[in-house]
Coordinates of C-alpha atoms in Angstrom, one line a residue:
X192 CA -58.5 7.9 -26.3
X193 CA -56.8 4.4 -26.7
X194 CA -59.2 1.4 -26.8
X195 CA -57.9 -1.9 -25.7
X196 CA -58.5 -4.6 -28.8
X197 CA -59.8 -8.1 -28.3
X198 CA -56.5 -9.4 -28.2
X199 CA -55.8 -11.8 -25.6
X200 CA -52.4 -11.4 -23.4
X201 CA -51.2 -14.3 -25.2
X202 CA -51.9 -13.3 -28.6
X203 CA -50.4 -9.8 -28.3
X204 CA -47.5 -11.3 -26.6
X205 CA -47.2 -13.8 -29.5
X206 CA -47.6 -11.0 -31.9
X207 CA -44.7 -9.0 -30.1
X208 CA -42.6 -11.8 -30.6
X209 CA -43.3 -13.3 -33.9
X210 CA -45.1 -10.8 -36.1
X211 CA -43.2 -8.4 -38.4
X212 CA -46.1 -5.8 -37.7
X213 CA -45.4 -4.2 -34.7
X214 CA -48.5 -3.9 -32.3
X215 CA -50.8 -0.8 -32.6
X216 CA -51.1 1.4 -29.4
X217 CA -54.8 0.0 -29.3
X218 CA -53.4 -3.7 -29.1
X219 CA -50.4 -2.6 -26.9
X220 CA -53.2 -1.8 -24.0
X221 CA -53.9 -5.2 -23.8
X222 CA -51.3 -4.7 -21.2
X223 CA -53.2 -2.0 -19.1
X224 CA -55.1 -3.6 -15.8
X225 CA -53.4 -6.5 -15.7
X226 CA -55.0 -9.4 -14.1
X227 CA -52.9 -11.7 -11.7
X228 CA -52.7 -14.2 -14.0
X229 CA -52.2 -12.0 -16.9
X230 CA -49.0 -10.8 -14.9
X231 CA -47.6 -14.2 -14.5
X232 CA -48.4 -14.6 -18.1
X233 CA -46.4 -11.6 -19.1
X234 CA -43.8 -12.7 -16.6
X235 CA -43.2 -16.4 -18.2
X236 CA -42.7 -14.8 -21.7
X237 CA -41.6 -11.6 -21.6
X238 CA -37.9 -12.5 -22.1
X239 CA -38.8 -14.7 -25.4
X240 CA -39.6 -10.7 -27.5
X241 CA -36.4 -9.3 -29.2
X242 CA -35.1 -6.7 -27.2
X243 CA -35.8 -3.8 -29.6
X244 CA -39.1 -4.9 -29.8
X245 CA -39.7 -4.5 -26.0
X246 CA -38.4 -1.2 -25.6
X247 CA -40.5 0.3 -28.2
X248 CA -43.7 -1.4 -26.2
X249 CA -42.6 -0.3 -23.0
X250 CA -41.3 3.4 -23.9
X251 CA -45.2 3.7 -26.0
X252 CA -47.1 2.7 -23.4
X253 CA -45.1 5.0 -20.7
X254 CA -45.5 8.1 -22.8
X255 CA -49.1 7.5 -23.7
X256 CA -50.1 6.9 -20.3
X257 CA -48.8 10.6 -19.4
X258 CA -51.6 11.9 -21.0
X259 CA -54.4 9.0 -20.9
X260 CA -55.3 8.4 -17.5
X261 CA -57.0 5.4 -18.5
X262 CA -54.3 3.0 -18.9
X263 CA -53.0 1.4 -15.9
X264 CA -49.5 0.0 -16.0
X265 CA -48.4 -0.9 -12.4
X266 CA -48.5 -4.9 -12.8
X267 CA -47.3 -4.4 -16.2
X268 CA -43.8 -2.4 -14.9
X269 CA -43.1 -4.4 -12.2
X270 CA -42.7 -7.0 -14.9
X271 CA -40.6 -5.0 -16.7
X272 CA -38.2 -4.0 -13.5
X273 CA -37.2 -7.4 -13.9
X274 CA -36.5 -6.7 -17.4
X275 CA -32.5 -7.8 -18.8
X276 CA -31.9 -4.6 -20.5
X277 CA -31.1 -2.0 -18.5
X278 CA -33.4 0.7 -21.1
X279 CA -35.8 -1.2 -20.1
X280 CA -35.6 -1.5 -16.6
X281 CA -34.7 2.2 -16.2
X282 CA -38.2 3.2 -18.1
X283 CA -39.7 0.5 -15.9
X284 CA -38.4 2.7 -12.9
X285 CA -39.5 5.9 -14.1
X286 CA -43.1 4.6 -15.8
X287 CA -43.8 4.0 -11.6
X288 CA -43.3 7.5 -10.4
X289 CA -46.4 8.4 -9.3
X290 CA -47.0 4.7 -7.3
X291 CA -46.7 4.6 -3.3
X292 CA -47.1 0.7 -3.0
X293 CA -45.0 -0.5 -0.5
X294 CA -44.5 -3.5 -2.0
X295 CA -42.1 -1.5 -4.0
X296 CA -39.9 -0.6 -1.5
X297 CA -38.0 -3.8 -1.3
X298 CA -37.2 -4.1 -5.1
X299 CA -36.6 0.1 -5.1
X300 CA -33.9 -0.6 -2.3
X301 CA -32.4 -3.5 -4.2
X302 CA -32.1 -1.5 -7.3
X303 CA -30.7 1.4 -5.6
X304 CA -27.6 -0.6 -4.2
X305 CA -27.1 -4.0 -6.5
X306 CA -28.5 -2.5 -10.1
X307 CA -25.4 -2.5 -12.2
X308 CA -26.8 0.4 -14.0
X309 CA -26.0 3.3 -13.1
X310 CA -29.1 4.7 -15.0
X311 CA -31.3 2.3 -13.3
X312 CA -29.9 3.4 -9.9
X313 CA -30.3 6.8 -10.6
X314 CA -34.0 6.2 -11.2
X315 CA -34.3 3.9 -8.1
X316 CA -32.9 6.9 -5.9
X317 CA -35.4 9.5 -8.1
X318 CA -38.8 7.1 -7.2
X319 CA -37.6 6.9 -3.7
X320 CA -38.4 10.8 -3.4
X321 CA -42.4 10.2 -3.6
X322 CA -42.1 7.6 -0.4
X323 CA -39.9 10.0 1.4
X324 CA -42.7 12.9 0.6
X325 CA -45.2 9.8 2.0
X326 CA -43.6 9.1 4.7
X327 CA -43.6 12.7 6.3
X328 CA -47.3 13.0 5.5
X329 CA -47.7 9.6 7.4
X330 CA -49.3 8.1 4.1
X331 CA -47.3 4.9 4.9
X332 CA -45.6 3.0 7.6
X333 CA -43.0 4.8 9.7
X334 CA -40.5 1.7 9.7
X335 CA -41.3 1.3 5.6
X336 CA -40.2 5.4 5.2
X337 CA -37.2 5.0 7.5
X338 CA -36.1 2.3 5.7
X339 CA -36.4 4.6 2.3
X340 CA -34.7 7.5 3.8
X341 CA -31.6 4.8 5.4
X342 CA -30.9 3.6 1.9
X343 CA -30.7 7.3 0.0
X344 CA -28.5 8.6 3.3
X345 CA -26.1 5.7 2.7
X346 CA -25.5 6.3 -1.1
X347 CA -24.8 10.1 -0.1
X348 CA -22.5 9.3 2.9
X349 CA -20.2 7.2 0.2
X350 CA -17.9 8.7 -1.5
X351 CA -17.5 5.6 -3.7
X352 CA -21.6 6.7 -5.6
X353 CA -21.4 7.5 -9.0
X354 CA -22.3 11.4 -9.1
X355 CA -25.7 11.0 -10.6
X356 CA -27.1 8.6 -8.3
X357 CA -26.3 10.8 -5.2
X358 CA -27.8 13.7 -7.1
X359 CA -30.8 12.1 -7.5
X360 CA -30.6 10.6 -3.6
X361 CA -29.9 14.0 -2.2
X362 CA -33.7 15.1 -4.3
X363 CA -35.1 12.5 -2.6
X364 CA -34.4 12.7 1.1
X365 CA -34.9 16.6 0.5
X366 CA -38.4 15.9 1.3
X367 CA -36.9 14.7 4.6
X368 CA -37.3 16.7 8.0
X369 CA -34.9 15.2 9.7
X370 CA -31.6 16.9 11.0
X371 CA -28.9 16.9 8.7
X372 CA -30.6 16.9 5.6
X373 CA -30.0 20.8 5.5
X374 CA -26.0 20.0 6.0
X375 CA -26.5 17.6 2.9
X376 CA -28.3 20.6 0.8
X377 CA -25.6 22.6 2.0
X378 CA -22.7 20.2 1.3
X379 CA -24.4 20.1 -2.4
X380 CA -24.0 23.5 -3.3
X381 CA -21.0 24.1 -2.7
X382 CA -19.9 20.8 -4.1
X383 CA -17.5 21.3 -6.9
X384 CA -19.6 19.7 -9.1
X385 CA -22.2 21.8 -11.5
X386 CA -24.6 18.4 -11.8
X387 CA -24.5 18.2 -7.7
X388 CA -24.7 22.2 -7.2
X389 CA -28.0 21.7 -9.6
X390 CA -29.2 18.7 -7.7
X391 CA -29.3 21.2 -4.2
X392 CA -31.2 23.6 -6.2
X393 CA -34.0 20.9 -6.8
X394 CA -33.6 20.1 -3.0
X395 CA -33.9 23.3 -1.5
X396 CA -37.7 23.5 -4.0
X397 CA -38.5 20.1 -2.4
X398 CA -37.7 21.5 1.1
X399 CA -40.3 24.0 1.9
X400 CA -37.9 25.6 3.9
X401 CA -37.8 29.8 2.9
X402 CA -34.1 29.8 4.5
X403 CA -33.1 28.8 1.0
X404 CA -34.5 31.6 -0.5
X405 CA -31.4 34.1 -0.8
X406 CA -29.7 31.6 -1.8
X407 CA -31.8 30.4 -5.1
X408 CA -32.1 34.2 -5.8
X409 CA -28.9 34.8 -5.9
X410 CA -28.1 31.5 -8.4
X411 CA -30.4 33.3 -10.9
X412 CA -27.5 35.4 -12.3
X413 CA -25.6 32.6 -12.8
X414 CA -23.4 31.9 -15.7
X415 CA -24.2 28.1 -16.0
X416 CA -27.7 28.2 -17.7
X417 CA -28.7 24.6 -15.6
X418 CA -28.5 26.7 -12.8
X419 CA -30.7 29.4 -13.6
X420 CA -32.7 26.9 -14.3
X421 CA -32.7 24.7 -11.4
X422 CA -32.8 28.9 -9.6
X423 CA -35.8 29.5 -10.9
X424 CA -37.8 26.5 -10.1
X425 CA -36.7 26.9 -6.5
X426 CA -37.5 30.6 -6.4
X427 CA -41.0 28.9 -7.7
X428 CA -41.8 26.3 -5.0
X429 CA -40.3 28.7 -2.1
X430 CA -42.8 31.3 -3.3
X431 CA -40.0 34.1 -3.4
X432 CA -41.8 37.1 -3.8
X433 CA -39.1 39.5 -3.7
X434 CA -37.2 37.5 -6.9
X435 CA -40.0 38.6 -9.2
X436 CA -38.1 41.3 -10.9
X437 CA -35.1 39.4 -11.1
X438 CA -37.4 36.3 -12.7
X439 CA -39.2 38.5 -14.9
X440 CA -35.4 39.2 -16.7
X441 CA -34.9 35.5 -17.1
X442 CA -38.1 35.6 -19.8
X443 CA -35.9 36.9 -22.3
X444 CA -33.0 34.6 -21.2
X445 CA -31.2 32.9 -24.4
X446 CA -31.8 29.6 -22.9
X447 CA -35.5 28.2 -23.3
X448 CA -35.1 25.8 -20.4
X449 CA -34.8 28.9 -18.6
X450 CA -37.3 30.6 -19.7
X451 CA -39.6 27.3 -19.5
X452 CA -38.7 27.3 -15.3
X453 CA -38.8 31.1 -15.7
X454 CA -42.9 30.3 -16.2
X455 CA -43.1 27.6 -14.1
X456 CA -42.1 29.8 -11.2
X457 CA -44.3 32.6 -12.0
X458 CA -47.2 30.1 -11.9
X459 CA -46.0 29.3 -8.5
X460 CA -45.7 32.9 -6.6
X461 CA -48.5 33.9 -8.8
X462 CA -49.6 37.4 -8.7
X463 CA -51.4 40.2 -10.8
X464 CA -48.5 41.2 -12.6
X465 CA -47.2 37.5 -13.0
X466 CA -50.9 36.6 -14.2
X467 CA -50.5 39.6 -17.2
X468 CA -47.2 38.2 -18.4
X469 CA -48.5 34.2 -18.1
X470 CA -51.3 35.2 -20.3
X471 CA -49.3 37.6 -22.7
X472 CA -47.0 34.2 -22.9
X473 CA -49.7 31.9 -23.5
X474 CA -50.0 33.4 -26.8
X475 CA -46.6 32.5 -28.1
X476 CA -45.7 31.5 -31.2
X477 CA -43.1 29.1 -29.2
X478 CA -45.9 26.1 -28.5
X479 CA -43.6 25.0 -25.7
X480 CA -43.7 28.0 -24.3
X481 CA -47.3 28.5 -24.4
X482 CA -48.3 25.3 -23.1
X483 CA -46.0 26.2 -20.0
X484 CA -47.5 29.3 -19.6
X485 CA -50.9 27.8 -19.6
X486 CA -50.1 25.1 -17.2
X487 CA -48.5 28.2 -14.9
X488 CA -51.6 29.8 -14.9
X489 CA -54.0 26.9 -14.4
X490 CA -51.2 26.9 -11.1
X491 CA -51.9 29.9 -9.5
X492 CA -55.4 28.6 -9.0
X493 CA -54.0 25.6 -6.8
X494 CA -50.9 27.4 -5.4
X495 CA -51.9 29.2 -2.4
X496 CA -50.9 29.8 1.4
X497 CA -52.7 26.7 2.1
X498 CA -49.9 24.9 2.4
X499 CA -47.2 27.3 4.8
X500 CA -43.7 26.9 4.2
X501 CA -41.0 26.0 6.6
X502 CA -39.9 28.9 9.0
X503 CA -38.5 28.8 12.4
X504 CA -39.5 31.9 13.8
X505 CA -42.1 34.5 13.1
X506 CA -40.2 36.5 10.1
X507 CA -40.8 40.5 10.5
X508 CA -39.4 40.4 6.9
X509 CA -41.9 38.0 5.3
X510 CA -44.7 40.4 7.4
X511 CA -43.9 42.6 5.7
X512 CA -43.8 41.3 1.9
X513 CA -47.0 39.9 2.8
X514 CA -48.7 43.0 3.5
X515 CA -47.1 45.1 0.9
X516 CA -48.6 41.8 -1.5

């Protein structure tokens, strides 16, 4: 576990700036629970540290904070959104996934339409999905998730959007119940594009809505291996029990992204016989693919029927899977 030194914010930020040894992760944390006044500290002098130096800070922290729940970089970010370097800013962006403040709507929405980045908007569009996913479980403001879902619909209605920003838009507002959004999906995979086909994979997992269920199952055979990917994820988070034996063929797939998602969605639908084959995995030789398999399992504790999926009529079909389950 990282322990924060006795170094003030002033002294590390000094150090940062002047000293030709680099920081230690220890002295680095410093920049964990920010006080107000710490913030404005940071703020003021940020911009004095080489840029190289910066990003190495700010890229350390993010990744150590994935694992160490202690650290606490919100106030520290949203200094670095403001950051010159667009690296920077774009880690900034993606080091805030998990917040819901809606304090960050405002600079989310600027970045999403006035970042001259196209990285950095990207990420803006990808953050926006978690207040979309708030907004329909009425964890904030109606006005402040309309506003969220009116920016992403705006970047996906111009034709002028780089590609990979309206991918990561039409992610985002797939959390959305509001009519159209299934057109957009729709539009998506049949777009001409294999990076915007992939994109309405990832939407129709966000959705919740089992009407996309043929459809991921069917992008399993696919000859583009993103796809099977992005497939098999979907067939995952829509709980498509009938695309077992069809996912079970992917574990051997030549492609270990595959075969990574390939586990993820076995975690997902869960299952006696997907239980045997996650814990077969989780003794792989391939680490990557036995820490997957581990996390897949630990997932069919959480993954239930809790949660329904989205249906619009009492499916005789799905009856029936469910009893033969």
């Amino acid at each position: 576990m990282t322990t924060k030194t006795t170094l003030s914010v002033a002294q590390l930020l000094e150090k940062m700036a002047t000293d030709p040894n680099f920081p230690t992760l220890a002295e680095l944390s410093t920049l964990s629970d920010l006080t107000l006044s710490g913030q404005a500290q940071v703020r003021r002098e940020w911009m004095t540290i080489p840029e190289d130096r910066r990003n190495l800070a700010v890229k350390q922290l993010i990744t150590t904070s994935e694992t160490e729940l202690s650290l606490h970089l919100g106030r520290f970010l949203r200094v670095v959104l403001e950051d010159e370097s667009s690296r920077n800013r774009a880690l900034a962006v993606a080091g805030l996934w998990e917040e819901t403040d809606e304090a960050l709507i405002g600079p989310l929405v600027d970045m999403l339409y006035n970042d001259p980045s196209e990285d950095v908007r990207a990420g803006a569009a990808e953050a926006m999905g978690f207040y979309v996913l708030a907004g329909e479980l009425d964890e904030i403001v109606p006005a402040q998730a309309m506003r969220i879902e009116e920016a992403l619909l705006s970047i996906l209605h111009s034709a002028a959007e780089p590609l990979a920003v309206q991918c990561r838009a039409l992610e985002s507002i797939a959390y959305s119940s509001e009519t159209g959004v299934r057109q957009l999906i729709d539009d998506g995979y049949y777009s001409p594009d294999e990076e915007m086909r992939v994109a309405a994979l990832n939407a129709m997992a966000r959705s919740a809505d089992i009407r996309w269920r043929d459809a991921a199952q069917a992008e399993l055979i696919s000859p583009d291996a993103p796809m099977r990917a992005a497939a098999a994820r979907a067939c995952g988070e829509l709980e498509h029990r009938d695309a077992l034996p069809d996912l079970y063929e992917l574990l051997s797939d030549e492609e270990k992204e595959v075969r990574l998602a390939t586990l993820f969605a076995l975690g997902r639908i869960g299952g006696k016989d997907a239980v045997e084959i996650l814990t077969a995995a989780a003794t792989s030789e391939d680490e990557d693919e036995a820490a997957a398999a581990e996390e897949a399992l630990e997932d069919t504790l959480f993954h239930s029927s809790d949660i329904p999926l989205l249906d619009e009529s009492d499916n005789e079909w799905d009856e029936e899977s469910d009893d033969d389950w």
